[in-house]
Short mmCIF file of C-alpha atoms in Angstrom, two decimals:
data_model
loop_
_atom_site.label_atom_id
_atom_site.label_comp_id
_atom_site.label_asym_id
_atom_site.label_seq_id
_atom_site.Cartn_x
_atom_site.Cartn_y
_atom_site.Cartn_z
CA MET V 25 27.65 74.62 91.80
CA SER V 26 25.42 74.43 88.72
CA THR V 27 22.84 77.17 89.22
CA PRO V 28 19.94 77.60 86.79
CA PRO V 29 19.10 81.21 85.94
CA PHE V 30 15.44 80.56 86.82
CA ILE V 31 13.29 77.59 87.84
CA ALA V 32 9.85 78.35 86.39
CA ILE V 33 9.21 75.83 83.63
CA PRO V 34 8.91 77.83 80.39
CA ASP V 35 5.97 77.62 78.01
CA GLY V 36 6.39 74.67 75.68
CA VAL V 37 8.41 72.64 78.18
CA ALA V 38 6.79 69.76 80.07
CA LEU V 39 7.89 67.79 83.11
CA CYS V 40 7.57 64.10 82.25
CA ALA V 41 7.79 61.01 84.40
CA PRO V 42 7.68 58.33 81.71
CA GLY V 43 7.11 54.88 83.15
CA ALA V 44 9.78 53.39 80.92
CA CYS V 45 12.47 55.70 82.30
CA PRO V 46 14.20 55.60 85.68
CA VAL V 47 14.30 59.40 86.08
CA PRO V 48 12.15 62.49 85.46
CA VAL V 49 12.67 64.43 82.25
CA LEU V 50 12.02 67.96 81.00
CA LEU V 51 10.82 67.74 77.39
CA ALA V 52 10.38 70.45 74.75
CA GLU V 53 8.58 69.56 71.51
CA PRO V 54 9.21 71.63 68.37
CA ALA V 55 6.31 73.14 66.49
CA THR V 56 8.13 72.34 63.25
CA PRO V 57 11.07 69.89 63.02
CA VAL V 58 14.41 71.25 61.92
CA THR V 59 14.90 71.10 58.16
CA GLY V 60 17.89 69.81 56.23
CA VAL V 61 18.80 67.21 58.87
CA THR V 62 18.40 63.54 58.08
CA ASN V 63 20.15 61.61 60.85
CA ALA V 64 18.43 62.83 64.03
CA HIS V 65 16.00 65.42 65.35
CA ASP V 66 16.15 64.43 69.03
CA VAL V 67 18.54 65.87 71.62
CA LEU V 68 19.31 64.42 75.06
CA LEU V 69 21.01 66.66 77.62
CA VAL V 70 22.80 65.01 80.56
CA PRO V 71 23.83 66.99 83.68
CA GLY V 72 26.90 66.67 85.86
CA PHE V 73 27.96 66.44 89.50
CA THR V 74 25.33 67.89 91.92
CA GLY V 75 23.39 69.09 88.86
CA SER V 76 20.00 68.15 87.42
CA LYS V 77 17.78 68.53 84.39
CA GLU V 78 17.05 72.10 85.52
CA ASP V 79 20.59 73.09 84.53
CA TYR V 80 19.25 73.07 80.96
CA ILE V 81 15.98 74.90 81.66
CA ALA V 82 17.04 78.03 79.76
CA VAL V 83 18.07 76.21 76.54
CA LEU V 84 15.15 73.79 76.08
CA ALA V 85 12.55 76.10 74.55
CA PRO V 86 15.07 77.99 72.36
CA LEU V 87 16.41 74.71 70.94
CA ALA V 88 12.85 73.48 70.32
CA ALA V 89 12.11 76.77 68.55
CA ARG V 90 14.90 75.83 66.14
CA GLY V 91 13.21 72.51 65.38
CA TRP V 92 14.85 70.14 67.84
CA ARG V 93 12.95 67.76 70.11
CA VAL V 94 14.88 68.21 73.34
CA ALA V 95 14.94 66.31 76.62
CA ALA V 96 16.96 67.08 79.75
CA MET V 97 17.24 64.31 82.32
CA ASP V 98 18.30 63.81 85.89
CA LEU V 99 20.88 61.14 86.60
CA PRO V 100 19.89 58.42 89.08
CA GLY V 101 20.36 59.65 92.64
CA GLN V 102 20.04 63.32 91.70
CA GLY V 103 17.21 65.19 93.38
CA ALA V 104 14.03 63.13 93.26
CA ALA V 105 15.51 60.45 91.00
CA PRO V 106 16.12 57.18 92.86
CA PRO V 107 19.70 55.86 92.95
CA LEU V 108 20.73 52.69 91.20
CA GLY V 109 21.78 51.09 94.48
CA PRO V 110 24.19 51.38 97.39
CA ARG V 111 27.64 52.96 97.28
CA GLY V 112 29.68 51.62 94.37
CA SER V 113 26.71 51.04 92.05
CA ASN V 114 26.34 54.57 90.67
CA LEU V 115 29.49 54.86 88.55
CA PRO V 116 29.56 56.15 84.94
CA GLU V 117 29.07 52.77 83.31
CA ASP V 118 26.06 52.19 85.62
CA LEU V 119 24.57 55.65 85.07
CA ALA V 120 25.01 55.17 81.31
CA GLY V 121 22.28 52.55 81.47
CA ALA V 122 19.79 55.19 82.61
CA VAL V 123 20.86 57.48 79.76
CA VAL V 124 20.32 54.62 77.31
CA GLU V 125 16.80 54.04 78.67
CA VAL V 126 15.89 57.71 78.32
CA ALA V 127 17.38 57.85 74.81
CA ARG V 128 15.32 54.84 73.73
CA TRP V 129 12.17 56.39 75.21
CA LEU V 130 12.87 59.73 73.56
CA ALA V 131 13.68 58.37 70.11
CA PRO V 132 12.63 54.72 69.66
CA GLY V 133 14.75 53.17 66.95
CA ARG V 134 16.58 56.44 66.24
CA PRO V 135 19.88 57.92 67.39
CA VAL V 136 19.99 61.09 69.47
CA HIS V 137 22.32 64.05 69.70
CA LEU V 138 23.93 63.37 73.07
CA VAL V 139 25.27 66.21 75.24
CA GLY V 140 27.11 65.62 78.52
CA HIS V 141 28.14 68.39 80.92
CA SER V 142 31.00 67.96 83.41
CA MET V 143 30.66 64.51 85.00
CA GLY V 144 27.92 63.97 82.44
CA GLY V 145 30.69 63.98 79.85
CA LEU V 146 32.15 60.87 81.49
CA VAL V 147 28.70 59.25 81.68
CA THR V 148 27.88 59.97 78.03
CA ARG V 149 31.31 58.65 77.06
CA ALA V 150 30.25 55.32 78.57
CA VAL V 151 27.15 55.43 76.36
CA VAL V 152 29.25 56.11 73.27
CA LEU V 153 31.53 53.19 74.10
CA ALA V 154 28.74 50.70 74.84
CA HIS V 155 25.95 51.84 72.51
CA PRO V 156 27.31 53.88 69.60
CA GLU V 157 24.25 52.97 67.55
CA LEU V 158 22.20 55.29 69.79
CA VAL V 159 24.42 58.34 69.20
CA ALA V 160 23.96 60.70 66.24
CA SER V 161 26.52 63.13 67.66
CA TRP V 162 28.34 63.58 70.95
CA THR V 163 29.04 66.97 72.51
CA ILE V 164 31.21 67.14 75.64
CA VAL V 165 30.74 70.37 77.61
CA CYS V 166 33.30 71.48 80.23
CA SER V 167 34.45 67.95 80.92
CA GLY V 168 37.75 66.13 80.73
CA PRO V 169 39.37 62.85 79.74
CA GLY V 170 39.78 61.54 83.30
CA PRO V 171 39.95 62.82 86.88
CA VAL V 172 39.75 66.47 87.85
CA PRO V 173 43.06 67.99 89.01
CA VAL V 174 44.52 66.68 92.26
CA ASP V 175 44.05 70.03 93.98
CA ARG V 176 40.29 69.39 93.93
CA PHE V 177 40.57 66.04 95.70
CA GLU V 178 40.60 67.55 99.20
CA THR V 179 37.16 69.12 98.73
CA LEU V 180 35.72 65.97 97.19
CA THR V 181 37.16 63.77 99.94
CA MET V 182 35.77 66.11 102.60
CA LEU V 183 32.35 65.83 100.96
CA GLN V 184 32.57 62.05 101.06
CA HIS V 185 33.40 62.11 104.77
CA LEU V 186 30.49 64.45 105.47
CA LEU V 187 28.09 62.27 103.47
CA ALA V 188 29.08 59.29 105.60
CA SER V 189 28.57 61.06 108.92
CA GLN V 190 26.02 63.88 108.54
CA PRO V 191 22.43 64.21 107.31
CA MET V 192 22.12 65.86 103.92
CA ALA V 193 20.65 69.05 105.39
CA GLU V 194 23.75 69.52 107.52
CA VAL V 195 26.04 68.75 104.59
CA TRP V 196 24.22 71.44 102.62
CA VAL V 197 24.78 74.04 105.32
CA ILE V 198 28.53 73.41 105.15
CA LYS V 199 28.61 73.29 101.36
CA GLU V 200 26.54 76.44 100.96
CA ALA V 201 28.83 78.36 103.30
CA LEU V 202 31.90 77.25 101.37
CA ASP V 203 30.30 78.04 98.02
CA ARG V 204 29.17 81.50 99.10
CA ALA V 205 32.64 82.18 100.47
CA GLY V 206 33.94 81.22 97.03
CA GLY V 207 31.65 83.70 95.29
CA TRP V 208 28.47 81.70 94.67
CA SER V 209 25.53 84.07 94.42
CA PRO V 210 22.23 82.62 93.21
CA PRO V 211 20.20 84.94 90.96
CA SER V 212 17.06 84.87 93.14
CA PRO V 213 15.77 83.53 96.46
CA GLU V 214 13.69 81.01 94.51
CA VAL V 215 16.76 79.63 92.77
CA ALA V 216 18.68 79.56 96.06
CA GLU V 217 15.89 77.54 97.69
CA PHE V 218 15.74 75.21 94.70
CA CYS V 219 19.51 74.56 94.87
CA ALA V 220 19.20 73.79 98.58
CA GLN V 221 16.30 71.39 98.19
CA ARG V 222 17.88 69.72 95.15
CA PHE V 223 21.11 69.06 97.04
CA ILE V 224 19.36 67.80 100.18
CA ALA V 225 17.28 65.41 98.05
CA ASN V 226 20.39 63.85 96.49
CA ASP V 227 21.07 60.27 97.49
CA PRO V 228 24.24 60.21 99.66
CA ALA V 229 25.53 56.98 98.13
CA ALA V 230 25.09 58.27 94.58
CA LEU V 231 26.75 61.57 95.47
CA HIS V 232 29.64 59.71 97.14
CA ASP V 233 30.07 57.67 93.95
CA ALA V 234 29.98 60.83 91.83
CA ALA V 235 32.79 62.34 93.90
CA GLU V 236 34.73 59.09 93.53
CA THR V 237 34.23 59.21 89.76
CA LEU V 238 35.69 62.71 89.59
CA MET V 239 38.82 61.50 91.39
CA THR V 240 39.33 58.11 89.73
CA ALA V 241 37.80 58.12 86.23
CA PRO V 242 40.11 56.39 83.75
CA ASP V 243 41.21 58.18 80.61
CA LEU V 244 39.32 56.38 77.83
CA THR V 245 39.76 59.08 75.21
CA ASP V 246 41.65 56.88 72.76
CA GLU V 247 39.05 54.12 73.05
CA ALA V 248 36.30 56.68 72.44
CA ALA V 249 38.16 58.09 69.44
CA ARG V 250 38.28 54.64 67.85
CA VAL V 251 34.54 54.15 68.35
CA LEU V 252 33.73 57.59 66.95
CA ALA V 253 35.85 56.90 63.86
CA ARG V 254 34.51 53.38 63.35
CA HIS V 255 30.87 54.47 63.55
CA ARG V 256 31.41 57.88 61.93
CA ILE V 257 29.91 59.73 64.88
CA PRO V 258 30.68 63.46 64.85
CA ALA V 259 31.80 64.94 68.16
CA ALA V 260 32.68 68.33 69.62
CA VAL V 261 34.25 69.63 72.81
CA VAL V 262 32.88 72.89 74.25
CA THR V 263 34.73 74.80 76.96
CA GLY V 264 33.95 77.93 78.91
CA ALA V 265 36.91 80.28 78.73
CA LEU V 266 36.69 80.75 82.52
CA ASP V 267 36.13 77.07 83.33
CA ASP V 268 37.95 76.09 86.53
CA ALA V 269 37.16 72.35 86.68
CA TRP V 270 39.28 70.44 84.18
CA PRO V 271 42.17 72.54 82.79
CA ILE V 272 41.26 74.20 79.50
CA ALA V 273 44.43 72.90 77.84
CA GLU V 274 43.41 69.38 78.87
CA GLN V 275 39.99 69.82 77.29
CA ALA V 276 41.56 71.10 74.07
CA SER V 277 43.96 68.16 74.04
CA MET V 278 41.05 65.77 74.52
CA ALA V 279 39.35 67.23 71.46
CA GLU V 280 42.51 66.74 69.43
CA ARG V 281 42.77 63.12 70.57
CA LEU V 282 39.10 62.53 69.73
CA GLY V 283 39.69 64.03 66.30
CA CYS V 284 36.96 66.63 66.75
CA PRO V 285 36.65 70.43 66.95
CA TRP V 286 37.16 72.33 70.19
CA TYR V 287 35.12 75.47 70.84
CA GLU V 288 35.80 77.99 73.61
CA LEU V 289 32.99 80.29 74.73
CA PRO V 290 34.31 83.63 76.06
CA GLY V 291 33.09 85.00 79.36
CA VAL V 292 31.65 81.65 80.42
CA GLY V 293 32.74 79.44 83.32
CA HIS V 294 31.94 75.81 84.05
CA ASN V 295 28.32 75.65 82.87
CA PRO V 296 27.52 77.44 79.59
CA SER V 297 23.85 76.41 79.57
CA THR V 298 23.21 78.30 82.81
CA GLU V 299 25.69 81.15 82.36
CA ASP V 300 25.10 82.05 78.71
CA PRO V 301 22.15 80.12 77.27
CA VAL V 302 22.01 82.22 74.10
CA ALA V 303 25.56 81.36 73.05
CA THR V 304 25.03 77.74 74.09
CA VAL V 305 21.92 77.41 71.91
CA GLU V 306 23.66 79.01 68.93
CA LEU V 307 26.61 76.67 69.27
CA LEU V 308 24.65 73.45 69.89
CA ASP V 309 22.27 74.17 67.03
CA ALA V 310 25.18 74.58 64.63
CA ILE V 311 26.89 71.43 65.94
CA PHE V 312 23.72 69.33 65.60
CA THR V 313 23.09 70.49 62.04
CA GLY V 314 26.59 69.38 61.09
CA ALA V 315 27.67 72.81 59.94
CA PRO V 316 31.32 73.20 58.93
CA ALA V 317 33.61 74.05 61.83
CA GLY V 318 34.06 77.65 60.74
CA THR V 319 30.30 78.12 60.44
CA VAL V 320 29.79 76.66 63.90
CA ALA V 321 32.24 79.16 65.34
CA GLU V 322 30.51 82.01 63.54
CA ALA V 323 27.11 80.90 64.88
CA ALA V 324 28.34 80.91 68.45
CA ALA V 325 29.98 84.30 67.93
CA ALA V 326 26.78 85.93 66.69
CA PRO V 327 25.65 88.84 68.92
CA GLY V 328 22.83 87.95 71.27
CA ARG V 329 21.42 88.48 74.70
CA ARG V 330 22.05 86.27 77.66
CA THR V 331 18.99 84.79 79.28
CA PRO V 332 18.01 86.80 82.38
CA ALA V 333 17.10 85.36 85.77
CA SER V 334 13.50 84.72 84.68
CA PRO V 335 11.83 83.49 81.49
CA ALA V 336 10.75 87.05 80.63
CA PRO V 337 12.80 89.13 78.14
CA GLY V 338 15.38 91.39 79.71
CA PRO V 339 17.75 94.18 78.75
CA ASP V 340 20.83 93.66 76.65
CA ALA V 341 23.76 92.20 78.55
CA THR V 342 27.24 91.17 77.53
CA THR V 343 27.27 89.97 73.93
CA ILE V 344 29.09 86.98 72.53
CA THR V 345 32.26 88.13 70.84
CA ASP V 346 34.35 85.21 69.74
CA VAL V 347 34.66 81.44 69.71
CA ALA V 348 38.09 79.90 69.35
CA GLN V 349 38.18 76.60 67.49
CA VAL V 350 41.14 74.25 67.33
#
């Protein structure tokens, strides 16, 4: 489960409900735009399965401090965001339309640096395929070329059955028990309550479709590679070294097929932006500026502190040691 390290909105970050967009957005404005970048200054962060814009809460202000104008969005059907329709109408190509609307609101007439985490990687891929003119760069974080491994289907199918027969509050009770048995430990009671309320507020049809996507998504990597090459869109694949969703070798292979670098963050699992925001900011900043691959790896490997479970500064924790790039 994607678990933000804290939920208090940091200084410099605003919750927006723009009328032109179908979902709420967290927006961080830079005091001074990043220098030396000509193609785009705007960044759009897209969450994954059972996630939300809050998954990026710890990276918004730090990225804005580096000069980026950064927005994190919900996907339709997540939390308070209304779904696109009944079951079957919330698939990646449908959700991509919401991402396009937010991108056009964020940067009218300009491309954005597009980041998709987990299922959000599949959704942003649909944006790249349909609207490459909106994409300045594409970063895929802990996602894969198609379905998750078959051994995850049982859990996803069980969730679908529960969604069809139980109220969301009851589904949460079952899910929370399973997650805690698997080692899930939220950093604070406030974050635990947020995760509960976020899940219960999810639209069952949209969540059912998301589970279906994770089991049936076609592999469109080669098609995406052709679009990236034709439109000269830089891309990158970022993987947590401890990621247990899509196999790490599969993510590395996807990067090779896309013709882009692959970066592995040590000590990080399935969601780098929540588990190690400092390393994530270093890496994304270098990717967006178009730094050479070796420089990007060095930026992510720079020593730093992980964001603690609140916006306040905390003591030194595990430092970033290495980023492998293929």
